[in-house]
CSV table of C-alpha atoms in Angstrom, one decimal:
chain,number,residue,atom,x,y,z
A,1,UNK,CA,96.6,52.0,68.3
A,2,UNK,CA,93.5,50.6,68.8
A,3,UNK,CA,92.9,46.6,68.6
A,4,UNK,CA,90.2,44.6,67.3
A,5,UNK,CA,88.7,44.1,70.6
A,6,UNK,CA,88.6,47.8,71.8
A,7,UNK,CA,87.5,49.1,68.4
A,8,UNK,CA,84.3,47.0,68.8
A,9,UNK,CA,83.7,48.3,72.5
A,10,UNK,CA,83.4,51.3,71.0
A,11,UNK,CA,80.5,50.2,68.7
A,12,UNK,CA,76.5,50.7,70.2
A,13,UNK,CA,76.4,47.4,71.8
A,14,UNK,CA,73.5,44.9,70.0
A,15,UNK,CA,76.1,45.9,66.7
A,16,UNK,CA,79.5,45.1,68.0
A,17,UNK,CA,78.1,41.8,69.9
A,18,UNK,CA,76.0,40.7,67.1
A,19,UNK,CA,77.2,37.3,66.0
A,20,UNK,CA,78.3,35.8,62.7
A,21,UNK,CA,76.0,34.1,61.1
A,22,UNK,CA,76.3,30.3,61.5
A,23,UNK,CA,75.0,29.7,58.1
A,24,UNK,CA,78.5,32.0,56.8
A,25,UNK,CA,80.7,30.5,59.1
A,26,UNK,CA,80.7,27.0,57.9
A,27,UNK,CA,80.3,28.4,53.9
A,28,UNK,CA,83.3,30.3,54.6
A,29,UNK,CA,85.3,26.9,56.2
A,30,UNK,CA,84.2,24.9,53.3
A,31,UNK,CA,83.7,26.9,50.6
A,32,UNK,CA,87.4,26.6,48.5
A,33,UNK,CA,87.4,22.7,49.1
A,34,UNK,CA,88.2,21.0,45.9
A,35,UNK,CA,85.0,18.5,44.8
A,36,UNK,CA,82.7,20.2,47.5
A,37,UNK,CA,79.2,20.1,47.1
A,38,UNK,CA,77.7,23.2,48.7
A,39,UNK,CA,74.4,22.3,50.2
A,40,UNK,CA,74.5,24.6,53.0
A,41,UNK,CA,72.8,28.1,51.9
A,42,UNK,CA,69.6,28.9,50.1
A,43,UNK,CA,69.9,28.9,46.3
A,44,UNK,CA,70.3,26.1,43.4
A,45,UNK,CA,72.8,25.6,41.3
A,46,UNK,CA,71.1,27.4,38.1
A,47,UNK,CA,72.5,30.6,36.8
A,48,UNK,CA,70.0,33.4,35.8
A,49,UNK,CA,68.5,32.8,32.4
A,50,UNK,CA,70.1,34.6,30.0
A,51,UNK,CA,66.7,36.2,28.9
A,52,UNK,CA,66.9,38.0,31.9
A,53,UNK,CA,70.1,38.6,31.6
A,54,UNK,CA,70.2,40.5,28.6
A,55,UNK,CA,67.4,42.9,29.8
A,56,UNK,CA,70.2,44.3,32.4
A,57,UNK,CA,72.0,44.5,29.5
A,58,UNK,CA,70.2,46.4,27.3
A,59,UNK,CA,69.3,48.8,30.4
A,60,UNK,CA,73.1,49.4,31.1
A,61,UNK,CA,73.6,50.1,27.2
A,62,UNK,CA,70.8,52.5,27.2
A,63,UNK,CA,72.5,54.7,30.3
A,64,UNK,CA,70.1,53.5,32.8
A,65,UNK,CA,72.6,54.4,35.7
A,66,UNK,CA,71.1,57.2,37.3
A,67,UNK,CA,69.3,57.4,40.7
A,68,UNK,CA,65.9,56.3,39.9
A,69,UNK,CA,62.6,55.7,41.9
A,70,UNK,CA,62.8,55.4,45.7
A,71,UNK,CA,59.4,52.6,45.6
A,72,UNK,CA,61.2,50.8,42.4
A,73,UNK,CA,60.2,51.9,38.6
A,74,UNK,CA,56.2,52.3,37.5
A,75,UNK,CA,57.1,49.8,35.4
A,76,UNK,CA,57.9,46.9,37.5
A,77,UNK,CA,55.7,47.7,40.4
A,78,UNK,CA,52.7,47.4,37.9
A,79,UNK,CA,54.1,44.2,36.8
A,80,UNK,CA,54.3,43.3,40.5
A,81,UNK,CA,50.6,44.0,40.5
A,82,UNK,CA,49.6,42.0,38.0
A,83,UNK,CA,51.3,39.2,39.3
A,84,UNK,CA,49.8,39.1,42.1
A,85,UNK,CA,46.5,40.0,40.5
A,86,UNK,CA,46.9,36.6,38.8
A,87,UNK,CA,48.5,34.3,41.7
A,88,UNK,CA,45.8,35.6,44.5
A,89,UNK,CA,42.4,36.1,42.1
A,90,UNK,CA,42.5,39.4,43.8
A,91,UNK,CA,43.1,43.2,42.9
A,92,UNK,CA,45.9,45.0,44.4
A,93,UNK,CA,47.0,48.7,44.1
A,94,UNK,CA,50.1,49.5,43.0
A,95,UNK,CA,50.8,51.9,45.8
A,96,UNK,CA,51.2,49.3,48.2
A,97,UNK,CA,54.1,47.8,46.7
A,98,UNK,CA,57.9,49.0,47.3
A,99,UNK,CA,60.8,47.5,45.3
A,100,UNK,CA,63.6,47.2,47.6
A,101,UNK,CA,67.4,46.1,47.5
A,102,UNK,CA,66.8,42.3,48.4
A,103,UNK,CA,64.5,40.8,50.6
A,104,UNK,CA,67.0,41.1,53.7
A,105,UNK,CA,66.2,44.8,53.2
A,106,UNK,CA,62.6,43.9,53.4
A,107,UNK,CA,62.7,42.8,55.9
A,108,UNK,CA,64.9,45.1,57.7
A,109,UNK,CA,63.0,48.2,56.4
A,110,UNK,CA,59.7,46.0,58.2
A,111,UNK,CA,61.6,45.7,61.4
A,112,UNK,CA,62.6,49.6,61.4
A,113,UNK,CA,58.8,50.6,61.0
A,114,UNK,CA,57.5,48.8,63.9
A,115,UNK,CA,59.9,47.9,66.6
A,116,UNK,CA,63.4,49.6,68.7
A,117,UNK,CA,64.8,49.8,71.5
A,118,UNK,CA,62.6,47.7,74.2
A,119,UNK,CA,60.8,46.5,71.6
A,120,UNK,CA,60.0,42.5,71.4
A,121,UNK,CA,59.0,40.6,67.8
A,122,UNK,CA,57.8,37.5,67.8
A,123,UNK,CA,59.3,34.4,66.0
A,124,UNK,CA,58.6,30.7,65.4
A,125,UNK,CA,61.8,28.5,65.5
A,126,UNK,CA,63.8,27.4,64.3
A,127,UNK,CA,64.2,30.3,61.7
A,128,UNK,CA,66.6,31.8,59.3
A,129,UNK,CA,69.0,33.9,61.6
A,130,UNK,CA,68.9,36.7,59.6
A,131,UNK,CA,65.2,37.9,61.2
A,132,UNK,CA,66.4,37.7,65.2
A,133,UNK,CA,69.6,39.4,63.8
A,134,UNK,CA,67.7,42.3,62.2
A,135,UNK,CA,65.7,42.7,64.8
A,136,UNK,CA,68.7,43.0,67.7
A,137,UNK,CA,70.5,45.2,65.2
A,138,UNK,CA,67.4,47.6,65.4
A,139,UNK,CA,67.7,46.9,69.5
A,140,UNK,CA,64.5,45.1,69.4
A,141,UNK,CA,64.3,41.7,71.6
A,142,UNK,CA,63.5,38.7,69.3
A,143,UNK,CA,61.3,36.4,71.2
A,144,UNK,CA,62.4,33.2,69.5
A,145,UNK,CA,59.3,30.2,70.5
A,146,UNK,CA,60.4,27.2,70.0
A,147,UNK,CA,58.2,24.9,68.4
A,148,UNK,CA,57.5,21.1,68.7
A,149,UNK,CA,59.8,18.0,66.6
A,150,UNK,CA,57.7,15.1,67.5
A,151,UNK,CA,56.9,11.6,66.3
A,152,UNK,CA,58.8,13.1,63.3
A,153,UNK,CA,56.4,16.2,62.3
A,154,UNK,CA,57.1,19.7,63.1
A,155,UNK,CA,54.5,21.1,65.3
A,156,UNK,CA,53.5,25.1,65.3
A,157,UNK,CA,52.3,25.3,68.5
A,158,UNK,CA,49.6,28.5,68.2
A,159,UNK,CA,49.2,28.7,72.2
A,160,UNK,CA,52.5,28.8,72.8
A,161,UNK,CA,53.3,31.6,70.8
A,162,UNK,CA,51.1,33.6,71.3
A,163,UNK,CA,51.7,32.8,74.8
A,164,UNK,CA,55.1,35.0,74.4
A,165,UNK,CA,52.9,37.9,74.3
A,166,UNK,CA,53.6,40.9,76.4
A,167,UNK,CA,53.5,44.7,76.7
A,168,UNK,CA,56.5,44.9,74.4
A,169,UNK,CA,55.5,43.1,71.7
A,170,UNK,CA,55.3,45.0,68.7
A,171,UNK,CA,54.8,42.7,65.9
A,172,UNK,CA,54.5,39.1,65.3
A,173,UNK,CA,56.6,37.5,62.1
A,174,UNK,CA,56.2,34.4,60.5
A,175,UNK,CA,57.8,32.7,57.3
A,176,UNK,CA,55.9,30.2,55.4
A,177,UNK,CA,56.8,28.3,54.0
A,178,UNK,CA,59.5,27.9,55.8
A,179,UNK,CA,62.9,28.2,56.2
A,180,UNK,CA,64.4,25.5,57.2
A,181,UNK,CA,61.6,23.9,58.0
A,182,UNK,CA,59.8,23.2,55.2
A,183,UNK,CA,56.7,23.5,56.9
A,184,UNK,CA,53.8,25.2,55.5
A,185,UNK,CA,50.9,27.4,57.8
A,186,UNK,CA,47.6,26.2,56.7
A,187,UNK,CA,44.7,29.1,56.0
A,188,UNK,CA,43.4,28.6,60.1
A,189,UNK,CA,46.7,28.6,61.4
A,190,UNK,CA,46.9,32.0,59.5
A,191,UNK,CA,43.8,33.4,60.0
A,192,UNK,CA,44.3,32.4,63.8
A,193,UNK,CA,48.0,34.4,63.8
A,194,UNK,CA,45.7,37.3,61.9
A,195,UNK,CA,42.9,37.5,64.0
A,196,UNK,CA,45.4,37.7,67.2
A,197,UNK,CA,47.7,40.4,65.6
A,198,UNK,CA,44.1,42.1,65.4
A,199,UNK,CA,42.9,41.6,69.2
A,200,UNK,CA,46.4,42.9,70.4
A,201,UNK,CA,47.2,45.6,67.9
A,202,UNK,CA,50.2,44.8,66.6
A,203,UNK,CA,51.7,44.0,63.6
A,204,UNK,CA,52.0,40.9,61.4
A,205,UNK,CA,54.7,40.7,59.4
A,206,UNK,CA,55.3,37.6,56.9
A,207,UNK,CA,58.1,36.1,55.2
A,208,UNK,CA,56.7,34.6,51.8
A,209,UNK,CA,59.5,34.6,49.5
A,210,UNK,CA,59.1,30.6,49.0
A,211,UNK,CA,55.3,31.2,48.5
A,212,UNK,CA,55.7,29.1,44.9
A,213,UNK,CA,57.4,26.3,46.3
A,214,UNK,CA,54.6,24.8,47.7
A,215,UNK,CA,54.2,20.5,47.8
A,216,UNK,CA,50.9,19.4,49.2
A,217,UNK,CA,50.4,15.6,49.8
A,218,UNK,CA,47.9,15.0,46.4
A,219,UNK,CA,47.6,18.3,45.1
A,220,UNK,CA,51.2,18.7,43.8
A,221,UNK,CA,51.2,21.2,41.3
A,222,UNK,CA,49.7,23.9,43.4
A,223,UNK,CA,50.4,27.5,41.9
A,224,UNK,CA,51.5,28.6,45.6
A,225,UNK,CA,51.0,28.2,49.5
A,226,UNK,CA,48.0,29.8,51.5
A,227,UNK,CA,49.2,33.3,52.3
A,228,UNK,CA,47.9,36.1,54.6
A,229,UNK,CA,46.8,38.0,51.2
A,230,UNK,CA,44.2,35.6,51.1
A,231,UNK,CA,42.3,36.6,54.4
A,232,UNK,CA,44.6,40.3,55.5
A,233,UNK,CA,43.2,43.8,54.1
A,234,UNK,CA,47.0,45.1,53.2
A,235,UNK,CA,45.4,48.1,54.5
A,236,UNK,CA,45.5,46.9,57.9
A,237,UNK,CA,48.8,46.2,60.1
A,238,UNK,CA,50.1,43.3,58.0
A,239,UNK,CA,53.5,43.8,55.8
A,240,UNK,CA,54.4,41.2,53.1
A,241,UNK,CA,57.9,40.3,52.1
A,242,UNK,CA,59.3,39.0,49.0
A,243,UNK,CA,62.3,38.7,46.6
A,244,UNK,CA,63.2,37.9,43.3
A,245,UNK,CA,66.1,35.8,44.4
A,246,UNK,CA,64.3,32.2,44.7
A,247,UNK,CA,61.8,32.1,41.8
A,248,UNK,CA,64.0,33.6,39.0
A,249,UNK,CA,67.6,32.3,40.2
A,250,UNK,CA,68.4,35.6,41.1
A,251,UNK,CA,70.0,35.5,44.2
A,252,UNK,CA,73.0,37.6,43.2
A,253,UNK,CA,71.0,40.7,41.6
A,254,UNK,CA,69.9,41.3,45.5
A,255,UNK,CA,66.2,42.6,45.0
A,256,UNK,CA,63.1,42.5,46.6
A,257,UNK,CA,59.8,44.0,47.2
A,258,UNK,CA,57.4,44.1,50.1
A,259,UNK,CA,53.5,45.1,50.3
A,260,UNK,CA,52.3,47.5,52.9
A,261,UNK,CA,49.8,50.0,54.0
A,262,UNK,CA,49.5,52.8,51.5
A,263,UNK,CA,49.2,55.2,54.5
A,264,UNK,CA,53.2,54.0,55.3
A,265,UNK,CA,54.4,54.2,52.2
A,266,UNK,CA,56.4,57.9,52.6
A,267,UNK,CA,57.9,55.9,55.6
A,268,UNK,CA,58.6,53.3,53.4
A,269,UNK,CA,60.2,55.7,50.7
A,270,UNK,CA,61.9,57.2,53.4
A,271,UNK,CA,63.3,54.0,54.4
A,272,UNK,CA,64.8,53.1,51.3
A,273,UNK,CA,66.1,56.4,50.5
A,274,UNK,CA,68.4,56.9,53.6
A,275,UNK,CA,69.5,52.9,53.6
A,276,UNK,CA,70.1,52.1,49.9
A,277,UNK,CA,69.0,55.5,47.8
A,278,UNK,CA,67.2,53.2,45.9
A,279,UNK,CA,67.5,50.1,43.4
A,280,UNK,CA,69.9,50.4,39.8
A,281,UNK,CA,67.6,50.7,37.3
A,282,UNK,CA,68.8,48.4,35.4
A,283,UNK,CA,68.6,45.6,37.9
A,284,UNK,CA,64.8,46.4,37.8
A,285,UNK,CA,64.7,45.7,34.1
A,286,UNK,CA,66.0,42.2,34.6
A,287,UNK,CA,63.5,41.8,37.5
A,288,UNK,CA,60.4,42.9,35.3
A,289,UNK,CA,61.7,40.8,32.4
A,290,UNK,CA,61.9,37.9,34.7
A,291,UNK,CA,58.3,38.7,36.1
A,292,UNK,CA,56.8,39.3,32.7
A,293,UNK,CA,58.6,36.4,30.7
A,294,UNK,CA,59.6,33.9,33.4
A,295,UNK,CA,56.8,32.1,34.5
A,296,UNK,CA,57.6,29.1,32.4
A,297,UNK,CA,61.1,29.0,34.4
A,298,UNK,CA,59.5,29.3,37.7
A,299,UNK,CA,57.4,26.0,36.9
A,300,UNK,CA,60.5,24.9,35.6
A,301,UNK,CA,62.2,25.5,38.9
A,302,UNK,CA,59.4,24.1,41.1
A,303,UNK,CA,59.4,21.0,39.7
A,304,UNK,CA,63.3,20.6,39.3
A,305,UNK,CA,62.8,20.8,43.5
A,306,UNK,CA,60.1,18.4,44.2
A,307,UNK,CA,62.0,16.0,42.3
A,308,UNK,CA,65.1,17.0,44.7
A,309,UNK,CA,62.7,16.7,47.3
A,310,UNK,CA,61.9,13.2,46.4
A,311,UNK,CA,65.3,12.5,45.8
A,312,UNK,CA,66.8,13.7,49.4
A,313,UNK,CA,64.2,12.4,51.3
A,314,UNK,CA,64.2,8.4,50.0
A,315,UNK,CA,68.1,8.6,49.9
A,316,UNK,CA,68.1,9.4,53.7
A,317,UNK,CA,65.3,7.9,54.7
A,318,UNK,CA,66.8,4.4,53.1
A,319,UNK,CA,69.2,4.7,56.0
A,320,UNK,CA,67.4,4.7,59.0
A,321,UNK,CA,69.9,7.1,60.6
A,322,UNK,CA,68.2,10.2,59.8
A,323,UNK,CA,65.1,12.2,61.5
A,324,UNK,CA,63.4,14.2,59.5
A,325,UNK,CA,59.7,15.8,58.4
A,326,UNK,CA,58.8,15.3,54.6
A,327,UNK,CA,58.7,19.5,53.7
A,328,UNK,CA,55.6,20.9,51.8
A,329,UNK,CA,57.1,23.5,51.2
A,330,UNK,CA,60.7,25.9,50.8
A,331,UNK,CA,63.6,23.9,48.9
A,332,UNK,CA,65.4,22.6,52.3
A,333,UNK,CA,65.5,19.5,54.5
A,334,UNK,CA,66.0,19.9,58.4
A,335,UNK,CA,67.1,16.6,59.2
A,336,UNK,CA,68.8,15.3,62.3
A,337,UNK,CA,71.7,12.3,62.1
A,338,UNK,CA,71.4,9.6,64.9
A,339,UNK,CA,74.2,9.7,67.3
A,340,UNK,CA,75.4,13.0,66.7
A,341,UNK,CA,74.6,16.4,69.1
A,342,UNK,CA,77.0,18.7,68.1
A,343,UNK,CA,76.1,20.0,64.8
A,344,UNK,CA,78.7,22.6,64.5
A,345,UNK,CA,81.3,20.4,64.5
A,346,UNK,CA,79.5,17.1,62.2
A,347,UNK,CA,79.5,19.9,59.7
A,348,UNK,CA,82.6,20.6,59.6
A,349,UNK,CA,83.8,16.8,59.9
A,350,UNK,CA,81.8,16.3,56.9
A,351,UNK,CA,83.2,18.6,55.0
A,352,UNK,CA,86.6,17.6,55.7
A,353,UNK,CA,85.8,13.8,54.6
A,354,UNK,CA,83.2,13.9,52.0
A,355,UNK,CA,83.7,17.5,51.0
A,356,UNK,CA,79.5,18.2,51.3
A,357,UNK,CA,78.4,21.6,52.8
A,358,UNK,CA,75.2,21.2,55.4
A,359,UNK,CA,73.9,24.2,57.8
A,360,UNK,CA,73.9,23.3,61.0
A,361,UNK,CA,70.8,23.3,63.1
A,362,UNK,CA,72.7,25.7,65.7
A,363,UNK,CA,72.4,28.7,63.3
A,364,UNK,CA,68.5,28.7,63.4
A,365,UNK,CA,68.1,29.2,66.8
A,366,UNK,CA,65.6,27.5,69.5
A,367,UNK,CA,64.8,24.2,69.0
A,368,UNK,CA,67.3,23.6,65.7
A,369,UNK,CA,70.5,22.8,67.5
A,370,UNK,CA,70.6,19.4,66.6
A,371,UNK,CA,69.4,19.4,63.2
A,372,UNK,CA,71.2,20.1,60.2
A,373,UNK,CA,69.8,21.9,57.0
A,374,UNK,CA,70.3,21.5,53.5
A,375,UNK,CA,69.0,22.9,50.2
A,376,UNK,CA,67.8,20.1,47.5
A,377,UNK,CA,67.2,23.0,44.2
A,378,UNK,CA,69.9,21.6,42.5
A,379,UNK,CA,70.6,18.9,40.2
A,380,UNK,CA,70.1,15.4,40.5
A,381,UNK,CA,73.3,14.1,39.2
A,382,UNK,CA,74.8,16.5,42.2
A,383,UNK,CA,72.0,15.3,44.8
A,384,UNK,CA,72.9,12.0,44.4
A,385,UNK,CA,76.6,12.0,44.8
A,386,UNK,CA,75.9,14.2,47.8
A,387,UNK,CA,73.3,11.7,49.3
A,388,UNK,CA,76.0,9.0,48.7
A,389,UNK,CA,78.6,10.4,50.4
A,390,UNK,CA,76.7,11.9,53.3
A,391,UNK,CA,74.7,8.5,54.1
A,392,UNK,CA,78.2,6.7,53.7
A,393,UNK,CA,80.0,8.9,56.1
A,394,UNK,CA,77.0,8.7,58.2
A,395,UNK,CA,77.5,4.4,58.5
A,396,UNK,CA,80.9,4.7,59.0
A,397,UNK,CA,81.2,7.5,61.4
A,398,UNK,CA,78.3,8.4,63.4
């Protein structure tokens, strides 16, 4: 009989060796501790609104569990087009948007389009884990490029990455805002990342699923952050991701969309079709309900963050044991803690004392090892007793 070890030999090799994701690990140490309070993955503490809810609801009562459309219903892709008709002051077509089964599959359906074996992507880090991951899974090379914490800002260094350039390199991706920096790419830096993408051929592929959380010193209360739809043709090599998961609380229902070249979209389809066969129907009617009706809880959910921005960011700045930049953007704070170099480990310390759940800087890659991340969309009551006991462990242990 075969044993763990010799099964997974037996895998194609970028699978089997593939790590766990450090983000998992540590929610799966902490996450049955009595009195914990889980700060350590990306989504608050609000359910779905029931509004949104009930329009699953209906759809299940109605039947609506057949295979349905491959690029997502008519329905909710038009909705998806007016949306962004309104947030960009620009037209868009409805064939250049795909409804797919979360925004990881986005972004893994973006990754299977451009880049395989021998391939090379590249990524500004720190970064979620999950893009390197998809990208080794696909046997692509990420080329992770470190970019610059210094006189406590985050630096993206355009010269450097685009120094990582070489006959490999199939796309470049980016993420802003982002996660876990918080950082947020101004118009030039984009149009600079564009205008390269251009000169090389390649692709540019962008992460904007925290495009409405968006907190610009004196103009708070922007609608979103600059995006590449503002200056990209999405006729040209440029694919836009997205999800439902952030701005509706809808991180369970595990759908997305992303915007691409019409003259890919039977790739696209095909894509879809052979990874997922499509998204339930009636998850799609509880996505175009929240698209269509939700606005007012997508405010709602923007400024419940800022204020947990505010919040986060006095409480450890009070201290003077933490590091940190002030995010414009994305609901986390990448912070470092005086004293302490092994992140992995703090993590787990802390939740064994104070029972509070942090990322550790180690999971993002290049550059984050000594950070820590942690997500401030939830409620104040909870972000204060969770500042309390972190800054307290923090005096008495590190």
């Amino acid at each position: 009989m075969n044993d763990a070890a010799n099964l997974t030999a037996t895998l194609r090799a970028n699978v089997g060796a593939e790590p766990e994701s450090g983000i998992i690990q540590i929610f799966n140490y902490g996450r049955h501790r009595e009195g914990l309070i889980p700060l350590w993955v990306g989504e608050g503490d609000l359910p779905t609104p029931g509004f949104i809810c009930d329009a699953a609801y209906d759809s299940l009562k109605a039947g609506e569990t057949f295979y349905t459309y491959q690029r997502g219903l008519p329905e909710l892709r038009q909705a998806l087009v007016d949306y962004h008709d309104t947030l960009y002051g620009r037209a868009f077509d409805v064939e250049n948007f795909f409804v797919t089964g979360s925004g990881m599959q986005a972004i893994m359906n973006a990754v299977q389009c451009v880049a395989g074996t021998g391939d090379e992507i590249i990524v500004p880090s720190p970064a979620w884990p999950n893009y390197p991951a998809a990208m080794r899974i696909n046997g692509a090379r990420p080329v992770e490029v470190p970019m610059n914490f210094a006189n406590g800002k985050w630096v993206f260094d355009i010269d450097r990455l685009f120094g990582a350039l070489t006959p490999n390199t199939k796309a470049i991706f980016v993420n802003s805002p982002s996660n876990p920096l918080g950082t947020v790419l101004s118009q030039d830096e984009l149009i600079a990342v564009r205008d390269f993408a251009r000169k090389h051929g390649i692709w540019l592929i962008s992460d904007e699923v925290y495009a409405r959380y968006y907190y610009p010193e004196g103009a708070v209360g922007s609608a979103r952050a600059p995006s590449i739809l503002d200056i990209c043709d999405v006729e040209e090599q440029v694919m836009c991701i997205n999800t439902f998961s952030k701005n509706w609380a809808m991180t369970g229902w595990r759908v997305g969309w992303m915007i691409a070249p019409r003259a890919i979209g039977q790739v696209i389809e095909n894509l879809v079709q052979y990874n997922t066969s499509g998204v339930p129907a009636f998850n799609q009617r509880a996505c175009h309900t929240a698209i269509t009706q939700g606005e007012s809880f997508v405010n709602d959910q923007v400024a419940r963050a800022l204020e947990g921005r505010e919040l986060v960011c006095n409480a450890l700045a009070g201290s003077g044991r933490f590091r940190f930049h002030k995010p414009q953007g994305a609901f986390y704070l990448f912070f470092q803690i005086d004293g302490i170099d092994d992140t992995v480990a703090a993590a787990r310390k802390i939740i064994d004392d104070v029972a509070v759940g942090l990322a550790p800087g180690t999971a993002f890659g290049p550059g984050g090892e000594q950070f820590f991340r942690l997500c401030f969309a939830r409620s104040k009551d909870s972000l204060e007793e969770a500042m309390g006991r972190l800054t307290g462990w923090v005096e008495k242990h590190a």
